[in-house]
Coordinates of C-alpha atoms and ligand atoms in Angstrom, one line a residue:
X7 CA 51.2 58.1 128.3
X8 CA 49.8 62.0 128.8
X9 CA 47.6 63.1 126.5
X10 CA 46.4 66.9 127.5
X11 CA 43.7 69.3 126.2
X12 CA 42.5 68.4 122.6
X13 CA 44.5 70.4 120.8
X14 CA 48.0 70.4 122.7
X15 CA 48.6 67.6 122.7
X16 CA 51.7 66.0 124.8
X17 CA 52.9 62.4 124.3
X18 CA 54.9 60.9 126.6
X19 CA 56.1 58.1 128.7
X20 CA 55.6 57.7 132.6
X21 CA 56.9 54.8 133.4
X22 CA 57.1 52.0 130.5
X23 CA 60.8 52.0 130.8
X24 CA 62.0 48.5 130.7
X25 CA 65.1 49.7 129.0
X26 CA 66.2 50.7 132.8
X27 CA 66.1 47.1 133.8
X28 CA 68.1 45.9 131.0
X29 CA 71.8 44.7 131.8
X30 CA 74.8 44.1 129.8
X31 CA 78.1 43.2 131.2
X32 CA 78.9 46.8 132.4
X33 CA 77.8 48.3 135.4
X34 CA 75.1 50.4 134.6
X35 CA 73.6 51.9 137.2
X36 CA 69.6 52.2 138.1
X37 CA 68.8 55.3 136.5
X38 CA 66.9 58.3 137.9
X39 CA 64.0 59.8 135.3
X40 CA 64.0 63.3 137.0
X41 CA 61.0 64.1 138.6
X42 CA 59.5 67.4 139.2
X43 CA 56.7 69.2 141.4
X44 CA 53.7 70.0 139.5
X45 CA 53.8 73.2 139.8
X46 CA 56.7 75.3 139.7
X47 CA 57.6 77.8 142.6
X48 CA 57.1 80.8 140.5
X49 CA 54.9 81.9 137.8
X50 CA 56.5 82.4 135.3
X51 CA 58.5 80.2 132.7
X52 CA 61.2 79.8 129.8
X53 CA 62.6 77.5 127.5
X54 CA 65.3 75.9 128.0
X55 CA 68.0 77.4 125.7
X56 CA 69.5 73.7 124.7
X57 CA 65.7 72.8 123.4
X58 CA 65.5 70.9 120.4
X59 CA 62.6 69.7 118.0
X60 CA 62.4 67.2 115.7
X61 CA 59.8 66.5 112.6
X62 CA 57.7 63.8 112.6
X63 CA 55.1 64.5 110.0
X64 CA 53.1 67.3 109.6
X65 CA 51.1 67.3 112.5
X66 CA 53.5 66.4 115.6
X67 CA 57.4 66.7 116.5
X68 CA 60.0 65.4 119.0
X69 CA 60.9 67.6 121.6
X70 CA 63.7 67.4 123.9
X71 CA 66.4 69.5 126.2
X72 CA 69.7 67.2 126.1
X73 CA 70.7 66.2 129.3
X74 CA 68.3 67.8 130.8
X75 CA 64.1 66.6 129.8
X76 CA 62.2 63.8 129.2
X77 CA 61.5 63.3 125.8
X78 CA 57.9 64.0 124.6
X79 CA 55.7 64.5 121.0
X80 CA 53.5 67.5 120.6
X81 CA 51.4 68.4 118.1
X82 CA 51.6 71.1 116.3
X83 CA 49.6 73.8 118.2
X84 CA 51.8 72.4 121.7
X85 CA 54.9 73.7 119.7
X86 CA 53.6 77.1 118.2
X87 CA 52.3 77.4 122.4
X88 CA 56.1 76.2 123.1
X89 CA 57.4 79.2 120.9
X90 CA 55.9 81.8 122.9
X91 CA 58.2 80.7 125.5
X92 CA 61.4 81.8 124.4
X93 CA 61.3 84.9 126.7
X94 CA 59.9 84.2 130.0
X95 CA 55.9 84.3 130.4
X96 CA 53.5 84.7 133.1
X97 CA 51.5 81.7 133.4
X98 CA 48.4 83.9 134.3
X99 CA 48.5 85.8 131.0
X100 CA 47.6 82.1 129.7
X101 CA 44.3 80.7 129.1
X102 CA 43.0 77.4 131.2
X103 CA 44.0 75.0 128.4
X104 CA 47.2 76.9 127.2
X105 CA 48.1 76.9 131.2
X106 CA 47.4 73.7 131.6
X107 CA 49.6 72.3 128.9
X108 CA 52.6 74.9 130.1
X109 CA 52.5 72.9 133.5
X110 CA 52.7 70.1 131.9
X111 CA 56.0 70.8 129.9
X112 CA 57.1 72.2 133.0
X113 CA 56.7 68.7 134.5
X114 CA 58.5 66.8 131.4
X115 CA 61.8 69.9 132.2
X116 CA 60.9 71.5 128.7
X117 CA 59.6 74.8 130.3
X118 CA 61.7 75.9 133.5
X119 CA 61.4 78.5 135.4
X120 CA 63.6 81.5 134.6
X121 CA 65.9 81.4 137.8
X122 CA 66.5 77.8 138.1
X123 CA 70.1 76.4 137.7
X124 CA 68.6 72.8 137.4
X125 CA 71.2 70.4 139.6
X126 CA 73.0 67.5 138.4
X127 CA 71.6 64.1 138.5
X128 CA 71.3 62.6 141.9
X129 CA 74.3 59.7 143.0
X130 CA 72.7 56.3 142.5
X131 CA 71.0 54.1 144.9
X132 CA 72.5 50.9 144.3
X133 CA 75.6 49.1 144.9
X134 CA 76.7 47.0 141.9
X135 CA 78.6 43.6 142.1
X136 CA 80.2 41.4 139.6
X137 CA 81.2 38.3 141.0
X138 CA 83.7 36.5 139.3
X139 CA 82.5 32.8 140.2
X140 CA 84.7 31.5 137.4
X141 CA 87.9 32.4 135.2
X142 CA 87.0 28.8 133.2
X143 CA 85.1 29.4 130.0
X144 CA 83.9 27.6 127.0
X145 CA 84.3 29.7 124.3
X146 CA 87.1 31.7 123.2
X147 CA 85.8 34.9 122.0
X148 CA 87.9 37.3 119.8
X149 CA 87.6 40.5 121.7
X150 CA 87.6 38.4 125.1
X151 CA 90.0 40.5 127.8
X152 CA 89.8 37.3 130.4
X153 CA 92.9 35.5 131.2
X154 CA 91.5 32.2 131.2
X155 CA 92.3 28.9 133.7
X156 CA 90.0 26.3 135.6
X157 CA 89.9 28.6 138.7
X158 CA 86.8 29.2 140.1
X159 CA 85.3 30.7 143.6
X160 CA 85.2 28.6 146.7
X161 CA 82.4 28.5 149.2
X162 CA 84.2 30.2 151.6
X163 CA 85.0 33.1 149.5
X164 CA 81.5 33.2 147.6
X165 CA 80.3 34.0 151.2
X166 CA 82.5 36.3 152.7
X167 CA 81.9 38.0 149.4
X168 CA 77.7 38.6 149.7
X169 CA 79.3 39.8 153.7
X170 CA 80.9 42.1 152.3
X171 CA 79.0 43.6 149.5
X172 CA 76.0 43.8 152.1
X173 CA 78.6 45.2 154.9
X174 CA 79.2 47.6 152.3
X175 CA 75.6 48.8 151.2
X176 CA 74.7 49.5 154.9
X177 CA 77.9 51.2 155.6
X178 CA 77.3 53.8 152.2
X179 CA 73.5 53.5 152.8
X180 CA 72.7 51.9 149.7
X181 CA 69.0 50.5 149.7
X182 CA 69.6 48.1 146.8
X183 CA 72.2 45.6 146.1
X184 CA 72.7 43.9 142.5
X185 CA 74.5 40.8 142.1
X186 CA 76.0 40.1 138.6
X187 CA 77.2 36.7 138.5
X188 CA 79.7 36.5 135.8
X189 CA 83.3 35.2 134.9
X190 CA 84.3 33.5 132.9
X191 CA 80.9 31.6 131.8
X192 CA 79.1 32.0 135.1
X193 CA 76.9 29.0 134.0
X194 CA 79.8 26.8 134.4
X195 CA 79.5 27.1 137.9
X196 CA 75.8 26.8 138.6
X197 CA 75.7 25.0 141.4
X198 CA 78.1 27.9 143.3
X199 CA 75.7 30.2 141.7
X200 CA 72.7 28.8 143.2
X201 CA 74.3 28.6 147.0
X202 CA 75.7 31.8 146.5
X203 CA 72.4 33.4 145.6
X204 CA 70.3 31.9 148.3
X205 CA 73.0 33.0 151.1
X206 CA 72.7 36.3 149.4
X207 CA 69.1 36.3 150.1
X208 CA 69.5 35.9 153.4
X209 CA 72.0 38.6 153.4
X210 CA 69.2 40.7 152.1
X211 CA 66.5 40.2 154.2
X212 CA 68.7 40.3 157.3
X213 CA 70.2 43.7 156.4
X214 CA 67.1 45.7 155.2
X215 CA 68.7 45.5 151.5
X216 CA 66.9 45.0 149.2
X217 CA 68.4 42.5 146.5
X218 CA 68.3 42.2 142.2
X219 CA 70.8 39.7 140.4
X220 CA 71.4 38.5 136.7
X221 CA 73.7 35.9 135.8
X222 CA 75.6 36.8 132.6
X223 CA 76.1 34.1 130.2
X224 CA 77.3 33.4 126.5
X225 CA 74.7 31.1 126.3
X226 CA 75.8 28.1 124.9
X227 CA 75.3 25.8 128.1
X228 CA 71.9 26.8 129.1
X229 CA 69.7 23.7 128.8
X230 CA 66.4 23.4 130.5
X231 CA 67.5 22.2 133.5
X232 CA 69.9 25.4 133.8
X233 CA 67.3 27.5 133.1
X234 CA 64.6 26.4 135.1
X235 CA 67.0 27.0 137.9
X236 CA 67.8 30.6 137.6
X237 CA 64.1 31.5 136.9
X238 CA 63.6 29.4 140.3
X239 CA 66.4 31.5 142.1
X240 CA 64.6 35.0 141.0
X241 CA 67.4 35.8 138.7
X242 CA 67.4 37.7 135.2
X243 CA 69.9 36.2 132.5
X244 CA 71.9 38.4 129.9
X245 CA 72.7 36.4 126.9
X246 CA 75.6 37.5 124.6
X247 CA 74.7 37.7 121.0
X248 CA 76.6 39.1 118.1
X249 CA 74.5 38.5 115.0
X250 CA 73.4 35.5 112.8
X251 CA 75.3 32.4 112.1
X252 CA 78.3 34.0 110.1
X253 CA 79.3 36.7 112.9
X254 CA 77.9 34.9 115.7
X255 CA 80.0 31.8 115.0
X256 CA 83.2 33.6 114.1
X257 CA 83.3 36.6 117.0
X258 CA 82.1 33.9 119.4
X259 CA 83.6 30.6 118.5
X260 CA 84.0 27.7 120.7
X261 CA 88.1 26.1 121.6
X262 CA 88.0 24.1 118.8
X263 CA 87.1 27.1 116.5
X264 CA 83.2 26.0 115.6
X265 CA 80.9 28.1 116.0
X266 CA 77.8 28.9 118.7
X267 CA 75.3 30.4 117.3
X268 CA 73.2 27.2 117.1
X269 CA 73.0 26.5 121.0
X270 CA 73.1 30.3 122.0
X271 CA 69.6 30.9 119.9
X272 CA 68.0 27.7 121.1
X273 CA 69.1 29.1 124.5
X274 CA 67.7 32.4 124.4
X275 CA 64.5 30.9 122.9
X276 CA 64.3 28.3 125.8
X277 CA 64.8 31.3 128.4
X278 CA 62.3 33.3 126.8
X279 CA 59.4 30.8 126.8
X280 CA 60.5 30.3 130.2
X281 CA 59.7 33.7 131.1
X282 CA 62.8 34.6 132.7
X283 CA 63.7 38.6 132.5
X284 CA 66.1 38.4 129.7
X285 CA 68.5 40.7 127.9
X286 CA 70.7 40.0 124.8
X287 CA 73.7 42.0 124.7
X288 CA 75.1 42.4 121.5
X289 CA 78.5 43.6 120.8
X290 CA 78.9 46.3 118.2
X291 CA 82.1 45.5 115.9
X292 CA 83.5 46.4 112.8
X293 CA 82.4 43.0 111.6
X294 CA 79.1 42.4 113.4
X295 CA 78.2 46.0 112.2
X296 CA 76.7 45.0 108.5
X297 CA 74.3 42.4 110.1
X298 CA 73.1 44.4 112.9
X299 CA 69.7 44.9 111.1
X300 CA 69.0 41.1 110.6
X301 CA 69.6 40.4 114.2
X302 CA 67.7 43.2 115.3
X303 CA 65.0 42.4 113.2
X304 CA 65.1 38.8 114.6
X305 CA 65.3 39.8 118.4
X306 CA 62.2 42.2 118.0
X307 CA 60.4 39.5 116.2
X308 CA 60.8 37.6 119.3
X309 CA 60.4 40.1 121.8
X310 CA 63.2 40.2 123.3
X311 CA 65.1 43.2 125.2
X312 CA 68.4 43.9 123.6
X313 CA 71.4 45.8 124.5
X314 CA 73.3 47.4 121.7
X315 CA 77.0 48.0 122.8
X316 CA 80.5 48.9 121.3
X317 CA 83.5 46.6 121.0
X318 CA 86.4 47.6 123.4
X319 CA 89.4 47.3 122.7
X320 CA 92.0 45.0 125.3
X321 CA 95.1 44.1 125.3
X322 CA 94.6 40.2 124.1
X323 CA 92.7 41.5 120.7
X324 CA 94.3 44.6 120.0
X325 CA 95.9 42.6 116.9
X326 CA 92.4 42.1 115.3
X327 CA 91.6 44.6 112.9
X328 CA 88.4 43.3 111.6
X329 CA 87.0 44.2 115.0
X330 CA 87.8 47.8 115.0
X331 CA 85.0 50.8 114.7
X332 CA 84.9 52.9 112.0
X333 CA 82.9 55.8 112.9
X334 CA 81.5 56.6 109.0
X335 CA 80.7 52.8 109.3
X336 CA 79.2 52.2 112.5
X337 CA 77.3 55.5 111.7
X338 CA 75.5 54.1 108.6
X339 CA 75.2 50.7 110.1
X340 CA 73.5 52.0 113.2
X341 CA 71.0 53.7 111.0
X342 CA 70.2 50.7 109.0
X343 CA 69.5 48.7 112.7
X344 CA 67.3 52.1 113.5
X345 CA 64.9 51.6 110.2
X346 CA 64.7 48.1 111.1
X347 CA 63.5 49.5 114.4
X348 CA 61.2 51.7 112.9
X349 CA 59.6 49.0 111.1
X350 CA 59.0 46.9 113.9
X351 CA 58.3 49.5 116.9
X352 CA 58.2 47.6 120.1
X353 CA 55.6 48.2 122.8
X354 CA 58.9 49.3 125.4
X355 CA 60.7 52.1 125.3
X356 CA 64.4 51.3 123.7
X357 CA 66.1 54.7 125.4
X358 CA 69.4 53.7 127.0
X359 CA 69.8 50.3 124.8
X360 CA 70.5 51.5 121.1
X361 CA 73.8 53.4 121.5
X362 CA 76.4 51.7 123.9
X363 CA 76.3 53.0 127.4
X364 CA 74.4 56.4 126.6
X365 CA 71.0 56.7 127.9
X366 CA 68.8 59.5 127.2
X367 CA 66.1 57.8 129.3
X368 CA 67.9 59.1 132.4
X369 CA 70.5 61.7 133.2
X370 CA 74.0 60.3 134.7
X371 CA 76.6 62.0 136.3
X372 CA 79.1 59.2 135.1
X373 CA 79.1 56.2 132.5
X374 CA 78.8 53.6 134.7
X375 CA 79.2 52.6 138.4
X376 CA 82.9 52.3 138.0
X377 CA 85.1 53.9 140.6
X378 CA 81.6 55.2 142.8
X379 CA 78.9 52.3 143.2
X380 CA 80.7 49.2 141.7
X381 CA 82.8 46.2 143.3
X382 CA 84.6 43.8 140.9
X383 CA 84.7 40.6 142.9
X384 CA 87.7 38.5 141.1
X385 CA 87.3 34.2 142.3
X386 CA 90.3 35.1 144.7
X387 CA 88.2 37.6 146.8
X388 CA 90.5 40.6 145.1
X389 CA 88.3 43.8 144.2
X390 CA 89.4 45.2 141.2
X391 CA 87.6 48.9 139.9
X392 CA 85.8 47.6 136.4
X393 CA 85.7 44.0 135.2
X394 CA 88.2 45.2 132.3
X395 CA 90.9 45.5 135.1
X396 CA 90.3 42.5 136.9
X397 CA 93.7 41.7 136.7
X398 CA 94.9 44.6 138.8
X399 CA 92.6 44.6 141.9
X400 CA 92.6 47.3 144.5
X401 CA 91.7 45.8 147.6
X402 CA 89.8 42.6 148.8
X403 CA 86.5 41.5 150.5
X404 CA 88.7 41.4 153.5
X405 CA 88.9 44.4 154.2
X406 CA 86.4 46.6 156.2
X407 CA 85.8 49.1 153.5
X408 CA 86.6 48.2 150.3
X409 CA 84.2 50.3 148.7
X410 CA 86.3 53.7 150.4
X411 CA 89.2 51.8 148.8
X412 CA 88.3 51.7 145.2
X413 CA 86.6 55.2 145.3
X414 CA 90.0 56.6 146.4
X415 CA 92.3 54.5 143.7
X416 CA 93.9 56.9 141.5
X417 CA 95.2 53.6 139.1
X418 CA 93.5 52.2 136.3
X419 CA 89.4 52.9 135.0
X420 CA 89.0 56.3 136.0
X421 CA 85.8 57.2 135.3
X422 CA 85.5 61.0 136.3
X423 CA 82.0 63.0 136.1
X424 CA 81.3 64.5 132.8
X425 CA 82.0 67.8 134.1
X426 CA 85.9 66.9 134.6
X427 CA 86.1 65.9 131.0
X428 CA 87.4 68.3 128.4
X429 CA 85.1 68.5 125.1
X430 CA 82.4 67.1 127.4
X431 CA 81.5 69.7 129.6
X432 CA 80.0 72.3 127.4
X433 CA 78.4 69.4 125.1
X434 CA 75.0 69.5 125.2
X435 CA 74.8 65.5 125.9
X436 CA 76.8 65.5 128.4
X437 CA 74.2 63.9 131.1
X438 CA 72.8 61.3 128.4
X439 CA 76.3 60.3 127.6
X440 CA 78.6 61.2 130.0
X441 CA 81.9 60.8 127.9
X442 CA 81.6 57.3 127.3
X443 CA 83.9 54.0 129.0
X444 CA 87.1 54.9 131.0
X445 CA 88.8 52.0 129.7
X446 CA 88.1 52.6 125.9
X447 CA 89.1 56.1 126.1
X448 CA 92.4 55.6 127.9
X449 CA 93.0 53.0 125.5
X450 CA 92.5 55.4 122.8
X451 CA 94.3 58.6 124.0
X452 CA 96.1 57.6 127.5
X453 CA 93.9 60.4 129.2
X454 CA 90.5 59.7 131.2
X455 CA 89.7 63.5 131.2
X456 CA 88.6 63.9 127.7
X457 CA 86.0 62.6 125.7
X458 CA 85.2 59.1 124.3
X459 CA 87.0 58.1 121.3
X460 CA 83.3 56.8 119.4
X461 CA 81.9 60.8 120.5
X462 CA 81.3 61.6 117.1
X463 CA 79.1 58.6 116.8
X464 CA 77.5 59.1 119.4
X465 CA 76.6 63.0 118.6
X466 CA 75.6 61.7 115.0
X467 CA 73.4 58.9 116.6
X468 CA 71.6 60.8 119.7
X469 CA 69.2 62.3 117.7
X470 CA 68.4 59.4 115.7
X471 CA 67.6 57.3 119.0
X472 CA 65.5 59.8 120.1
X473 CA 63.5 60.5 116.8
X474 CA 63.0 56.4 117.2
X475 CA 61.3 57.1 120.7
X476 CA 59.3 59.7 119.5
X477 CA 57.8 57.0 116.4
X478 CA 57.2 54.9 119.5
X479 CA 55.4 57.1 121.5
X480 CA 53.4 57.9 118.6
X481 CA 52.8 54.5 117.9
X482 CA 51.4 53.5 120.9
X483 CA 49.4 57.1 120.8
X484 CA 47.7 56.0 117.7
X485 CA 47.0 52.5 118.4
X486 CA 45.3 53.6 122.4
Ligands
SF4_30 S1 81.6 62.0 124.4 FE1 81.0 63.5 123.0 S2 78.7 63.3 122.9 FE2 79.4 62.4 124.8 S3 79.3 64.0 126.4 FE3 81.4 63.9 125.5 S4 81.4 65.5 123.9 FE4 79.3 65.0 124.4
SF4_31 S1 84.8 51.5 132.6 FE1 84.0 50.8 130.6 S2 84.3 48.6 130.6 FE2 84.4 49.2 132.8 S3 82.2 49.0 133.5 FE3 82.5 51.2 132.8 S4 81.8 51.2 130.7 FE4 82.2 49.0 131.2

């Protein structure tokens, strides 16, 4: 937190940003927070003409630059000071205490300098990998775009898969590697898991990479045993969860059509006392949407990070209509999860995990890794673009390159930069949203190069997401 001179005051977060460790089953990447020299190469400086505020109460206010600040409260003598700022102003016709706080939104990007055409956000760091250990699975969820069969990933392959992904780092000079270990239920295959992992390791500390991995899991096979493993291995755990008992048991149902809610909470409970870095992602449908609040309420309860993200569309559940989003729908059902937020403010920051794969935490170029930083590792060895198109890979771990080879596909999952996206490049989110999944919008209009089909949620939501970090920050304020 910053807190300045007395009376401008300036609330904000340095680095109590778990939300950037959180995983779902996409391939975000790590994010940037922008940083900026403390003190600017010239003297004099401007708002930003994008700059927004937001009310609190009568004494502080949200303020922000989409795409382009961190997000910080100010009281109300920092915003009459911010005001002033509209046209440029010399910093030494301030006083100390008014300079002072003027450097320091200059620091957060809410004061710029006059000249400066800020740069996009930097590429990523780290290479992303799903690994597909298994195609066997033992549930049969409704929105599920996996073709199903006993097949998993032999040793042989496993291996020559870490080669390559580490080949493949040093090649791109990436410093970090992450390892999601998916399928399929990855848990199915533990014991793969577990060898893979540790020859990974090796990988790592032989290559000068450094290494991160998360198994993704529905859950409902985790005993103790299972867990006690994975936190012995060093890896986090994503947990799918899609509300209480009714949702839950009908979104994720097992073969014989009962329901999972029962083992996935005793699951997630076990991994939690456990203390194993744990995410629930929840999928956003047209049915899990009226019980959002209850499970949010429950998961903050129990501390626990959550994901919140929106149902895609595939091919195998296009037929179900009670999965669909309805934007008027999801918009008033967000909002009810947000007040349950409110009334429960956790300690972290939730920027980048309330509102599918935006992230107002940190600026992106693209909506995920797809197509720049990301291998999809099928049980074959095939590498496909995005787990979505798993069934048409691209190229395989046999080959020298295979990241070249999936940055140069022109089929399936192309996820272009913001700036290539009509309706997106003059919106003001652009670099907190980035236009939203590939796949969804190409399902949705049979173009990549426009905007996602859930934008007007997302335009009607941003603001709320960001008045809910603001109550946060206050929060926390109040109670230091
Ligand atoms: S999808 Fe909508 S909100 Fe997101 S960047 Fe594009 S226009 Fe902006
Ligand atoms: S293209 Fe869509 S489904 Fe694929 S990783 Fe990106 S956000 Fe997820």
């Amino acid at each position: 937190m910053i807190i300045h001179h007395h009376m401008y005051e300036i609330i904000s977060a340095r680095d109590d940003h778990p939300s950037l460790l959180s995983d779902c089953d996409c391939a975000c990447s790590a994010s940037h927070i922008p940083t900026t020299t403390a003190v600017p190469p010239a003297l004099r400086l401007q708002q930003h003409p994008w700059q927004q505020t937001i009310e609190m109460d009568a004494q502080y206010r949200v303020v922000f630059v989409p795409s382009v600040s961190r997000i910080a409260v100010i009281s109300y003598a920092t915003a009459e000071l911010l005001k002033r700022f509209a046209e440029p102003v010399d910093l030494d016709s301030l006083g100390p205490a008014e300079r002072a706080a003027a450097l320091q939104l200059y620091q957060l990007r809410l004061l710029l300098t006059p000249e400066s055409t800020l740069p996009p956000p930097p590429p990523p760091t780290e290479l992303i990998a799903w690994l597909h250990v298994t195609n066997a699975c033992n549930l049969r969820c409704t929105y599920c775009y996996i073709h199903q069969t006993d097949d998993a990933m032999d040793s042989v392959t496993a291996r020559s898969a870490i080669d390559a992904i580490f080949r493949t780092a040093q090649r791109h000079g990436y410093q970090q590697v992450a390892l999601k270990y998916a399928g399929g239920e990855a848990s199915l295959s533990l014991e793969r898991v577990t060898e893979i992992h540790q020859y990974a390791q090796n990988d790592a500390r032989a290559s000068g990479v450094s290494l991160r991995g998360v198994l993704l899991s529905n859950g409902v096979a985790l005993r103790q045993k299972a867990l006690e493993r994975i936190h012995s291995l060093g890896l986090g755990l994503m947990i799918s969860l899609d509300g209480p008992a009714a949702v839950q048991d009908w979104q994720r149902p097992h073969p014989g059509g009962y329901g999972s809610f029962a083992a996935v909470r005793a699951s997630i409970l076990r991994a939690r006392a456990l203390g194993i870095p744990l995410t629930v992602s929840v999928t956003v449908t047209g049915t899990s949407i009226a019980a959002l609040p209850e499970l949010v309420s429950w998961l903050l309860q129990h501390t626990i990070h959550f994901t919140l993200n929106f149902y895609r569309e595939c091919d195998t559940c296009a037929g179900v209509a009670e999965l669909r989003l309805d934007a008027a729908r999801m918009i008033a059902g967000m909002r009810a999860a947000y007040r349950t937020i409110e009334a429960h403010l956790p300690r972290y920051s939730l920027l980048g995990c309330l509102l599918d794969r935006t992230n107002p935490g940190a600026p992106h170029r693209r909506t995920c890794a797809v197509g720049e930083n990301y291998l999809v590792i099928n049980h074959n060895g095939s590498v496909a673009r995005c787990q979505m198109t798993i069934d048409q890979p691209v190229t395989s771990i046999w080959e020298p390159d295979p990241l070249t080879s999936i940055r140069q596909d022109t089929g399936p999952a192309q996820n272009l930069p913001v700036e290539e996206k009509y309706g997106c490049r003059d919106c003001v989110w652009q670099y907190w949203c980035s236009g939203g999944c590939a796949v969804a919008t190409f399902r949705a209009t049979e173009r990549y190069d426009v905007q996602s089909p859930n934008c007007t949620i997302y335009q009607a939501l941003l603001p709320d997401v960001i008045r809910l970090e603001g109550l946060r920050l206050l929060h926390r304020h109040r109670k230091t």
